Coordinates of C-alpha atoms in Angstrom, one line a residue:
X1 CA 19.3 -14.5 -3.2
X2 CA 22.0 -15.8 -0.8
X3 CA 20.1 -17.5 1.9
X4 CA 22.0 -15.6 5.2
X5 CA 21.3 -12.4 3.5
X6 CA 18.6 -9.9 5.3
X7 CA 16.5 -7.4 3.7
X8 CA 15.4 -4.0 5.8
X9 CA 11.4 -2.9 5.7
X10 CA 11.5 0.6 6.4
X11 CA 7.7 1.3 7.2
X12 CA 6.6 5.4 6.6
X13 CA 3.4 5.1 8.7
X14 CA 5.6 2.4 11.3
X15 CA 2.5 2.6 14.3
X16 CA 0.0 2.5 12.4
X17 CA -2.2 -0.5 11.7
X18 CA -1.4 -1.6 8.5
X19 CA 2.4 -1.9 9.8
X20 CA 1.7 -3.2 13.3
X21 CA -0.3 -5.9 11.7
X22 CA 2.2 -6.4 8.8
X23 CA 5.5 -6.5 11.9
X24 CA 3.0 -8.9 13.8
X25 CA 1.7 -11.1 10.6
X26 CA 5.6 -11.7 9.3
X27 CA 6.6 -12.8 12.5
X28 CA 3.3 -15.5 12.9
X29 CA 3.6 -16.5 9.6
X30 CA 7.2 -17.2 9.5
X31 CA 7.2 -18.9 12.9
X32 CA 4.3 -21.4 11.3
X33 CA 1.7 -20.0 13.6
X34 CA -0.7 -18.8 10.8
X35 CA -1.3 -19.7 7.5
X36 CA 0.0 -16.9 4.7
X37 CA -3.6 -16.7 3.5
X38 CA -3.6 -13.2 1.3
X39 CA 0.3 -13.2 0.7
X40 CA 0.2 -13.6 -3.2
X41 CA 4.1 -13.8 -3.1
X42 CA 3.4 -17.3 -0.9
X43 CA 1.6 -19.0 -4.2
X44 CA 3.2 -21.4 -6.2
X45 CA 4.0 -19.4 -9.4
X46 CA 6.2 -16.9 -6.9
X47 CA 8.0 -20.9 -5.3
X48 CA 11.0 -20.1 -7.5
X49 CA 11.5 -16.4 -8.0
X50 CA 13.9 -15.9 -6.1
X51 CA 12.3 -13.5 -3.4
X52 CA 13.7 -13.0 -0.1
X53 CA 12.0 -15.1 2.8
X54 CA 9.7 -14.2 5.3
X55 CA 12.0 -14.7 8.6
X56 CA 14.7 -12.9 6.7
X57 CA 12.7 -9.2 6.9
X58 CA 14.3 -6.9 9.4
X59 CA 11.4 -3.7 9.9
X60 CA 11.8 -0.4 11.1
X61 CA 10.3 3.1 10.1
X62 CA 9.6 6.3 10.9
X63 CA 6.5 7.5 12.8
X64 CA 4.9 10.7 14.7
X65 CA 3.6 8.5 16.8
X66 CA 4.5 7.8 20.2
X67 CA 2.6 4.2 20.9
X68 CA 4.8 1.0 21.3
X69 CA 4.4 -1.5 18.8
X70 CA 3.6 -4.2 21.6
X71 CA 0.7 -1.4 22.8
X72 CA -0.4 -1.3 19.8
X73 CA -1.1 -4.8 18.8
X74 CA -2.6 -5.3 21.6
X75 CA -5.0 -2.7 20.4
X76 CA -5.9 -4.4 17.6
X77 CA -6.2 -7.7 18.8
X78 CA -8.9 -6.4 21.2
X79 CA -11.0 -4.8 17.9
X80 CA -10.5 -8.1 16.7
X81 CA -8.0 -7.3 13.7
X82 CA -5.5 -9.6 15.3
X83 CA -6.5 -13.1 16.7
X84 CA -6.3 -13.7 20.5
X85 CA -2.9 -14.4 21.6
X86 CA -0.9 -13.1 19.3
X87 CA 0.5 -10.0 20.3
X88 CA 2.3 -12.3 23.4
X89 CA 3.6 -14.7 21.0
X90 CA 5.1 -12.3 19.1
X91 CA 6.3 -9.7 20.9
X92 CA 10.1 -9.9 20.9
X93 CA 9.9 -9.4 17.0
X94 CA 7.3 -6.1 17.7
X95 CA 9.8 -5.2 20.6
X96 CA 12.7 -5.2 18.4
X97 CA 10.6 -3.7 15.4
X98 CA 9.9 -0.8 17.6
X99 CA 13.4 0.2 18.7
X100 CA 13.8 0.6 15.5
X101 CA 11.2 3.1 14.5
X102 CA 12.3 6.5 14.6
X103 CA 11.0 10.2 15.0
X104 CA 9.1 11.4 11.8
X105 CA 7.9 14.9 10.8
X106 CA 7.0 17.3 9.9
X107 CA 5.4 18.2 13.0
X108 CA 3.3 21.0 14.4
X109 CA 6.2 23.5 15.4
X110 CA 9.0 21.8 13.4
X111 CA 10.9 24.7 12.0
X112 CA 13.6 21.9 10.0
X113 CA 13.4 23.0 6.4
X114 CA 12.9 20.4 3.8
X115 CA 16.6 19.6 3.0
X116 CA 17.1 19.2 6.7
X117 CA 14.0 17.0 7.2
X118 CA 15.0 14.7 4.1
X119 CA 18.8 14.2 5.3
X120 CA 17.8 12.9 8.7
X121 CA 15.1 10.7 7.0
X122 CA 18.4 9.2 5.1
X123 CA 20.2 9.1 7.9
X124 CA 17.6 7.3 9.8
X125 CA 17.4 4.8 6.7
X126 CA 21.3 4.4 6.3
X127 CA 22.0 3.9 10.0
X128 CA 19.6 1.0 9.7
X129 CA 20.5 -0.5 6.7
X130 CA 24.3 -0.5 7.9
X131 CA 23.4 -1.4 11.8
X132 CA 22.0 -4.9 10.8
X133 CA 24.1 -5.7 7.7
X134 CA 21.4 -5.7 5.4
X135 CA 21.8 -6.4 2.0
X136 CA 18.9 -3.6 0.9
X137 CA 16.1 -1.7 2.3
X138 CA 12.7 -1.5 0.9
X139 CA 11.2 1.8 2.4
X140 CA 7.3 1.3 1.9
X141 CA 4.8 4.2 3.0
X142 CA 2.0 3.3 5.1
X143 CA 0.9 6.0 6.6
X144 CA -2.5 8.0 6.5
X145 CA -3.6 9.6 3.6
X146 CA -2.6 13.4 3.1
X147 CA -3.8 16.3 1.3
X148 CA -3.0 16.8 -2.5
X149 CA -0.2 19.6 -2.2
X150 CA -1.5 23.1 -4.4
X151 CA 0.1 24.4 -7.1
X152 CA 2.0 26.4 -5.1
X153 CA 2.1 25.1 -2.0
X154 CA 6.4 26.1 -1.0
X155 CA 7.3 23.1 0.9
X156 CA 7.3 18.9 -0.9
X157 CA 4.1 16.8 0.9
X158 CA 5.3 15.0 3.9
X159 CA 5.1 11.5 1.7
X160 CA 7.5 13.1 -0.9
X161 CA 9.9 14.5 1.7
X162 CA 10.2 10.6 3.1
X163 CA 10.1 9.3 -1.0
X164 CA 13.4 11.7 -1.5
X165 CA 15.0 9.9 1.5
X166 CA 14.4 6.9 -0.1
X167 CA 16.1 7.5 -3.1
X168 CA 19.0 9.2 -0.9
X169 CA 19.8 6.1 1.2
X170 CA 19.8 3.5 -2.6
X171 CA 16.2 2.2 -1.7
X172 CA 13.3 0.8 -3.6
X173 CA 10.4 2.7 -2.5
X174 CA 6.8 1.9 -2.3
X175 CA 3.8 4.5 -1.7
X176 CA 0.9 1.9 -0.9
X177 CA -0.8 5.1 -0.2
X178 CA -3.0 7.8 -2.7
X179 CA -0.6 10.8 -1.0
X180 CA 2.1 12.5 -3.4
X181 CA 5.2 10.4 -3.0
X182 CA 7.7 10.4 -5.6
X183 CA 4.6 12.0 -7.8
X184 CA 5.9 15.7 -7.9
X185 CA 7.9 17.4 -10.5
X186 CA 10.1 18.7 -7.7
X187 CA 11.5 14.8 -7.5
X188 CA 11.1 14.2 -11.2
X189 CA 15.4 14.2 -12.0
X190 CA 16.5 12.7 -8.6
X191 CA 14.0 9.7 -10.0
X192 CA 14.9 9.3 -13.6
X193 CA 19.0 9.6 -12.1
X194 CA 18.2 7.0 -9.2
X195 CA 18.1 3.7 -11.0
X196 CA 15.7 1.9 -8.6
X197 CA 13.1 0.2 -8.9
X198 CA 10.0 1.8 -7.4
X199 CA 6.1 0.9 -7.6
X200 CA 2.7 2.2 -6.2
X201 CA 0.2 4.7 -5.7
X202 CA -2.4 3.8 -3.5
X203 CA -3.2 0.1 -2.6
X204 CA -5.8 -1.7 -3.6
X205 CA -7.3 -3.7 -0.6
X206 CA -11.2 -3.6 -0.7
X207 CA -13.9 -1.5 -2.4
X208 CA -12.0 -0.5 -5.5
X209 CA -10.5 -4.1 -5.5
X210 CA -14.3 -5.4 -6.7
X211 CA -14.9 -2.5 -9.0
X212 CA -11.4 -3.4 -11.0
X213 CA -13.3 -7.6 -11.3
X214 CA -16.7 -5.8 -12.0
X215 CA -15.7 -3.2 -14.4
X216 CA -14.2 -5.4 -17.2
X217 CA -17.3 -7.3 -17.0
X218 CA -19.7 -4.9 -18.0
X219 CA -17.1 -4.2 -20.7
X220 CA -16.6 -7.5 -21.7
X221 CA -20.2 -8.2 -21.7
X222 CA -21.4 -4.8 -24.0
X223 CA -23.3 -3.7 -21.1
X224 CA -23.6 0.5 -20.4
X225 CA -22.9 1.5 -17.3
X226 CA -25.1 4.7 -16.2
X227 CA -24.0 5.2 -12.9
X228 CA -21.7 3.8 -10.0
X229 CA -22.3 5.5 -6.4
X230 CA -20.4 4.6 -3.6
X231 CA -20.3 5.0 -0.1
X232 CA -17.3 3.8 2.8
X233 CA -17.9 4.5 6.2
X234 CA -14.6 3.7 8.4
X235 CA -13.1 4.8 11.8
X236 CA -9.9 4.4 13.3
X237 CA -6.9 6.5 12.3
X238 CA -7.9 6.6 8.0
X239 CA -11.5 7.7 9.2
X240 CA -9.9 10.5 10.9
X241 CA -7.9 11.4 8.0
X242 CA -10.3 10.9 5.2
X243 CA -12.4 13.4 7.5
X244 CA -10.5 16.2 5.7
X245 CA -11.7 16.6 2.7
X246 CA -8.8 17.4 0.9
X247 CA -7.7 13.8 1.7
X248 CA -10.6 12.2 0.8
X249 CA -10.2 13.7 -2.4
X250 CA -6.9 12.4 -2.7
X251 CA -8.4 9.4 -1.6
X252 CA -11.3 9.0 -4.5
X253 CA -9.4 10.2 -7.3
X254 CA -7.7 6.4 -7.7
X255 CA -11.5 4.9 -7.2
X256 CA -12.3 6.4 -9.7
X257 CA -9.4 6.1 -12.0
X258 CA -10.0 2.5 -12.4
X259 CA -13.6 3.2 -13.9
X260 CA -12.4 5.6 -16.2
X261 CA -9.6 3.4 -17.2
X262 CA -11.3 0.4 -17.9
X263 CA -15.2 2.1 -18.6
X264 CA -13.7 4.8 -20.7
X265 CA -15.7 7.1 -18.9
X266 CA -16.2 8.5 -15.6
X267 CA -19.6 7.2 -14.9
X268 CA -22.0 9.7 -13.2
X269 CA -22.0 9.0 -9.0
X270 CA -19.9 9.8 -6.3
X271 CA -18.0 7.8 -3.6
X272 CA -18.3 9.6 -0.5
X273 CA -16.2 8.6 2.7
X274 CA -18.2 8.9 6.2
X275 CA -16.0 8.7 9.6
X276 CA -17.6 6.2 11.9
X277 CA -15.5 6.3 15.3
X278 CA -17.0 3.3 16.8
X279 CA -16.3 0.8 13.8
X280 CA -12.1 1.1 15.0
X281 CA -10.6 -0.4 11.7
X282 CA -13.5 -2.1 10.3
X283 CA -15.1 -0.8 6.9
X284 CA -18.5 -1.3 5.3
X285 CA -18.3 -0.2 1.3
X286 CA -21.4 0.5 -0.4
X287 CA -21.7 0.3 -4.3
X288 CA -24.7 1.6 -6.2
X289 CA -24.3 0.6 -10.2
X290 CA -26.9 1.4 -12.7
X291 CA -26.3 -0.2 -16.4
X292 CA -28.7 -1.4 -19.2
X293 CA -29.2 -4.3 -20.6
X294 CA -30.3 -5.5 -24.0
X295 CA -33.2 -2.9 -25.6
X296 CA -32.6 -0.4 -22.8
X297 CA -34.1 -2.6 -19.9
X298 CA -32.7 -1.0 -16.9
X299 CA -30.8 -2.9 -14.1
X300 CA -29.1 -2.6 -10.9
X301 CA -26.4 -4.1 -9.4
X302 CA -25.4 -3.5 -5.7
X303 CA -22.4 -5.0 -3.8
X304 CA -21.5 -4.7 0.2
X305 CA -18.0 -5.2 1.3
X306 CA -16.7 -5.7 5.0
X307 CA -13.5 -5.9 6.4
X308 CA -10.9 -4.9 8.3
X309 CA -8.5 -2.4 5.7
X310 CA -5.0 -3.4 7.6
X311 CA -6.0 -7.2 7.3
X312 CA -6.5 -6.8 3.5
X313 CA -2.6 -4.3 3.2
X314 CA -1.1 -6.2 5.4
X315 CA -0.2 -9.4 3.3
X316 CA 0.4 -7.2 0.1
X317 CA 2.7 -5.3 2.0
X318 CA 4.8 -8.0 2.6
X319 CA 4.4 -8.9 -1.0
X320 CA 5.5 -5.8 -2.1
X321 CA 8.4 -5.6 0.1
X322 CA 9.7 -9.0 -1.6
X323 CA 8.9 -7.9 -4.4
X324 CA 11.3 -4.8 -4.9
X325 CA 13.8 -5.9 -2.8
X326 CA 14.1 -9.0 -5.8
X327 CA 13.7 -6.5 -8.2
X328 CA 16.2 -4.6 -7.1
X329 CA 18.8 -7.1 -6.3
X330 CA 18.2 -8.6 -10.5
X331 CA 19.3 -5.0 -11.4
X332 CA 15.7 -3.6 -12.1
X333 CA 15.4 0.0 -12.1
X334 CA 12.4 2.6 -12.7
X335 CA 8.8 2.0 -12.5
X336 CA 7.4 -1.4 -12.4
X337 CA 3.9 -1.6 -14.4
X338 CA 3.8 -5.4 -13.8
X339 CA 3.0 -4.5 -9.8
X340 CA -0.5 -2.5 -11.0
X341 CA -2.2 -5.8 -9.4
X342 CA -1.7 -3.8 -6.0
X343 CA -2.7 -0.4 -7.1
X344 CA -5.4 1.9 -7.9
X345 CA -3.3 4.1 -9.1
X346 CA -0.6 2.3 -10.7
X347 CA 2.8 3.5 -12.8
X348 CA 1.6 2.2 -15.8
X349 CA 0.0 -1.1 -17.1
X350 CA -3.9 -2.8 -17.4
X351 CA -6.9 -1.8 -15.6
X352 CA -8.5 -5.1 -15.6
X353 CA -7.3 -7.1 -12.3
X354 CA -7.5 -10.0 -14.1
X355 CA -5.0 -8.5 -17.0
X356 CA -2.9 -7.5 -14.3
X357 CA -2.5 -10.7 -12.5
X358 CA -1.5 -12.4 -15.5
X359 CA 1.4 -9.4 -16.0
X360 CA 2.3 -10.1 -11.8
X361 CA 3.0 -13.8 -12.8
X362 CA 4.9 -12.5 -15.8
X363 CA 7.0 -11.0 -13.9
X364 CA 7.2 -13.5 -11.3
X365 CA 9.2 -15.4 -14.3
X366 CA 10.9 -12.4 -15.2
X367 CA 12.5 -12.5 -11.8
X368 CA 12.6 -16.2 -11.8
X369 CA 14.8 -16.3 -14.8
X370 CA 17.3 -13.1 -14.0
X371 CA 20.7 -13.7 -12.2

């Protein structure tokens, strides 16, 4: 890559936390302020793959939301997501990121058909892209989880509505989220005709992140799993969402995709998804696994996770907008299996994370070794 070029990120979600922190994190880490702990891309296997650099990321999106991104990380330094200080030291790069963050929609009243709703998403993206003399955009959906759409539900999901503009406006596209994206038959052609590269569903941050290093163990080790119970409790704006059912169903289906993947089986246990207002955008995940051991002896195994959710996407975020805009600029094109590392819910490729990390640095070389 030519080192004056820019690359767009073109965030579907662009207030939200995983965004604000990922706008926020770029500009600290590229200014030398913070280490790039969690960026995978920033490892030595990725040194000469070619991938676009960190100050060279121009970021924009759309959003339904009205709160400045300055406001915002402000916000999130005081629930401690961001450390002390930084919201002031960067907050010409969130200034600028937010003038460039545009109305999204559907919203409650909007009477724009889909057709009309996916050619101002384009032109949104386009404007952008040709504003700053960008060499490519990445568009990357971060935004809260939606409802699976029905059968025959008339209108494309909100996520695929932005995923068409994607394609429109000649960009890689992303869904870091479990919501339908480029996932419906309605976009099936415009994809296979597109020839870009494209990755996701749903990214893999924190619970289901230890159950993809756990499961291959008890594989690996001939030990039957009887049960694995699970239990998230989260506020903010995902605990809102996942409130609705239908999106916490959305939600599971990729946790427990990568038990049945690598298990075989769906193990019997549910995960269920509690909003907790006062924890802001902290998490607590609960797992509950029952498995035998040799000559039936009965054990337990029971893990706690805590975090903060936009901490753990934001560095992948800016992994996987490097990632595709390389991909794209070697000529790339379709779905790239070799980015399941990131996914619950990947397009293809190993369950085990450790399977999948070796396919990542495969493809670091891959990238490496392409014009």
């Amino acid at each position: 890559m030519c080192a004056d070029q820019r690359v767009g990120v073109w965030f579907v979600g662009a207030r939200g936390s995983v965004a604000t922190t990922a706008v926020a994190g770029c500009a600290a880490v590229a200014a030398g302020l913070h280490p790039p702990t969690g960026m995978v891309t920033e490892t030595p296997p990725f040194a000469a793959s070619g991938l676009p650099s960190l100050s060279s990321l121009v970021f924009g999106g759309h959003d339904t939301a009205a709160c400045p991104l300055p406001k915002r990380a402000e916000e999130l330094t005081a629930a401690g997501v961001l450390p002390h200080g930084l919201p002031a030291a960067v907050r010409g790069e969130l200034a600028a990121a937010d003038t460039e963050i545009r109305p999204g929609g559907p919203v409650p009243g909007d009477t724009r058909t889909d057709e009309e709703l996916i050619t101002s998403f384009t032109s949104d993206i386009t404007d952008f892209t040709c504003r700053h003399g960008l060499a490519r955009t990445v568009v990357i959906n971060v935004a809260s989880t939606e409802p699976a759409p029905g059968p025959d539900d008339p209108r494309l999901a909100p996520s695929s509505l932005y995923a068409a503009a994607a394609l429109r406006a000649g960009c890689p596209y992303v869904n870091f989220t479990p919501s339908t994206g480029l996932r419906t038959a309605a976009l099936s052609d415009a994809v296979a005709a597109c020839g870009l590269p494209h990755a996701g569903r749903d990214g893999k941050t924190g619970q289901t992140l230890l159950r993809s290093v756990l499961a291959p163990m008890f594989v690996q080790r001939a030990l039957s799993v009887r049960a694995w119970s699970g239990t998230n409790l989260l506020g903010g704006g995902d605990g809102a969402a996942l409130a609705d059912p239908a999106a916490a169903a959305a939600k599971n289906a990729g946790k427990e995709r990568v038990l049945a993947d690598t298990l075989g089986v769906v193990p019997e246990g549910d995960v269920h998804i509690d909003d907790v207002p006062s924890l802001g955008d902290w998490k607590t995940a609960w797992d509950h696994i029952a498995f035998d051991g040799f000559l039936g002896s009965r054990m337990v195994l029971q893990t706690i996770w805590q975090g903060c959710d936009s901490a753990l996407a934001a560095p992948l975020v800016l992994d996987l907008a490097r990632l595709l805009s390389r991909a794209h600029e070697a000529g790339l094109s379709g779905a790239l299996p070799e980015l399941g590392f990131y996914f619950k819910d990947p397009d293809g490729g190993p369950a085990a994370l450790s399977d999948q990390y070796a396919a990542l640095l495969s493809f670091a070389t891959r990238l490496r070794d392409a014009r």
